[in-house]
C-alpha positions as MATLAB code, in Angstrom:
seq = 'MLELIAASAPAVALRGSVTLYLLVNATHVLGLGLLVGAIVTLDLRLLGLFRAAALPHLAPPLVRVAATGLGLAALTGLALFSTRPATYLENPAFLVKLGLLALALANLALLHAGRPWRAALAGGAVAARLRVAAGISLAAWLGALLAGRWIGFLQ';
ca = [
      -8.738   15.447  -14.580;
     -10.718   12.981  -16.697;
     -10.316   15.278  -19.691;
      -6.539   15.215  -19.243;
      -6.535   11.431  -19.159;
      -8.699   11.230  -22.287;
      -6.477   13.772  -24.058;
      -3.228   11.946  -23.223;
      -1.106   10.688  -26.092;
      -1.744    6.978  -25.351;
      -5.520    7.526  -25.167;
      -5.552    9.464  -28.431;
      -3.408    6.795  -30.096;
      -5.712    4.011  -28.900;
      -8.824    5.812  -30.100;
      -7.152    6.530  -33.434;
      -5.899    3.056  -34.257;
      -8.083   -0.023  -34.437;
      -4.954   -2.178  -34.608;
      -3.357   -0.643  -31.525;
      -6.628   -0.914  -29.590;
      -6.934   -4.565  -30.667;
      -3.393   -5.351  -29.502;
      -3.840   -3.631  -26.139;
      -7.204   -5.324  -25.635;
      -5.741   -8.740  -26.559;
      -2.862   -8.166  -24.129;
      -5.421   -7.311  -21.451;
      -7.176  -10.626  -22.107;
      -3.815  -12.438  -21.970;
      -3.036  -10.804  -18.622;
      -6.453  -11.802  -17.294;
      -5.924  -15.376  -18.469;
      -2.574  -15.618  -16.725;
      -3.902  -13.994  -13.557;
      -7.157  -15.886  -13.227;
      -5.727  -19.207  -14.384;
      -2.969  -19.103  -11.786;
      -5.192  -17.732   -9.003;
      -7.951  -20.297   -9.554;
      -5.421  -23.147   -9.554;
      -3.779  -21.893   -6.358;
      -7.086  -21.191   -4.608;
      -8.443  -24.620   -5.496;
      -5.249  -26.183   -4.104;
      -5.692  -24.215   -0.882;
      -9.296  -25.427   -0.726;
      -8.111  -29.046   -0.861;
      -8.061  -30.018   -4.524;
      -4.877  -31.242   -6.239;
      -3.467  -32.534   -2.938;
      -0.907  -34.567   -4.840;
       0.750  -31.297   -5.890;
       2.837  -30.060   -2.980;
       1.928  -26.477   -2.151;
       5.578  -25.467   -1.563;
       6.345  -26.494   -5.171;
       3.117  -25.305   -6.776;
       2.628  -21.911   -5.133;
       5.812  -20.006   -6.069;
       5.475  -20.352   -9.867;
       1.715  -19.760   -9.714;
       2.251  -16.584   -7.685;
       4.786  -15.354  -10.267;
       2.432  -16.126  -13.165;
      -0.436  -14.388  -11.364;
       1.745  -11.345  -10.632;
       2.799  -11.157  -14.287;
      -0.833  -11.417  -15.361;
      -1.865   -8.759  -12.862;
       0.821   -6.404  -14.140;
      -0.230   -6.895  -17.760;
      -3.925   -6.566  -16.948;
      -3.391   -3.446  -14.834;
      -1.235   -1.642  -17.403;
      -3.476   -2.472  -20.328;
      -6.614   -1.859  -18.260;
      -5.421    1.649  -17.453;
      -4.699    2.229  -21.137;
      -8.172    1.011  -22.134;
      -9.759    3.128  -19.372;
      -7.967    6.205  -20.704;
      -9.911    6.036  -23.973;
     -13.211    6.956  -22.266;
     -12.670    7.565  -18.544;
     -15.902    9.482  -17.888;
     -17.979    6.811  -19.620;
     -16.351    4.034  -17.611;
     -16.844    5.851  -14.313;
     -20.572    6.124  -15.065;
     -20.852    2.405  -15.817;
     -22.153    0.400  -12.812;
     -20.395   -2.769  -13.995;
     -17.057   -0.933  -14.074;
     -17.640    0.307  -10.520;
     -18.508   -3.228   -9.379;
     -15.327   -4.459  -11.067;
     -13.236   -1.858   -9.209;
     -14.811   -2.834   -5.888;
     -14.175   -6.523   -6.474;
     -10.583   -5.795   -7.530;
     -10.062   -3.830   -4.318;
     -11.465   -6.738   -2.293;
      -9.315   -9.276   -4.164;
      -6.142   -7.232   -3.711;
      -6.826   -6.556   -0.005;
      -7.480  -10.274    0.524;
      -4.243  -11.076   -1.316;
      -2.245   -8.677    0.848;
      -3.705  -10.117    4.053;
      -3.145  -13.680    2.850;
       0.502  -13.163    1.971;
       1.270  -11.120    5.091;
       0.087  -13.788    7.499;
       1.984  -16.556    9.224;
      -0.424  -19.277    7.958;
       0.686  -18.569    4.354;
       4.361  -18.850    5.248;
       3.689  -22.030    7.231;
       1.800  -23.613    4.314;
       4.609  -22.683    1.925;
       7.052  -24.356    4.279;
       5.073  -27.582    3.974;
       2.739  -27.144    6.935;
      -0.992  -27.669    6.972;
      -3.321  -25.273    5.181;
      -5.027  -23.377    7.990;
      -8.752  -22.660    7.965;
      -7.922  -18.960    7.547;
      -6.164  -19.759    4.263;
      -9.137  -21.757    3.035;
     -11.462  -18.845    3.814;
      -9.100  -16.447    2.031;
      -8.986  -18.810   -0.970;
     -12.788  -18.826   -1.136;
     -12.907  -15.039   -0.965;
     -10.202  -14.868   -3.610;
     -12.081  -17.158   -5.988;
     -15.294  -15.181   -5.585;
     -13.618  -11.775   -5.915;
     -11.404  -12.526   -8.928;
     -14.092  -14.415  -10.828;
     -16.614  -11.716   -9.926;
     -14.248   -9.033  -11.220;
     -13.819  -11.006  -14.432;
     -17.587  -11.256  -14.896;
     -18.077   -7.580  -14.070;
     -15.443   -6.714  -16.661;
     -17.364   -8.635  -19.310;
     -20.573   -6.951  -18.132;
     -19.158   -3.482  -18.851;
     -19.663   -3.805  -22.582;
     -23.293   -4.810  -22.160;
     -24.109   -1.623  -20.244;
     -22.597    0.849  -22.705;
];
């Protein structure tokens, strides 16, 4: 299976063009910036900072920016992974990154599915459960970002 991924047309194109690889990599960084910038701002608001900014006004655009960043980062991350899938799957930093991404996404799903999130978006108080989820989110997303940077140091 990994050989098929590495032999795919996008993977071959990325390995064959420094310019294309640069553009995909830069788009990955852009996606990460959008994602992490929006998530950190929202999590810090949930943890009690920026209280002057009403959560019902702040959260919807930040969630959209984070979702856009996640989409860009995921698509470009898959493209970058396709260039050397076996090498990435042997890299402990990559595996840590995947685990932290899974934790961050599971936390996100639980956060958005719960009644405390809807209540906070409606102008209610930020429940302790939301503050805990925000702390987990900060740790997981920032950890995934660091693990992603660590990948290159272990190759």
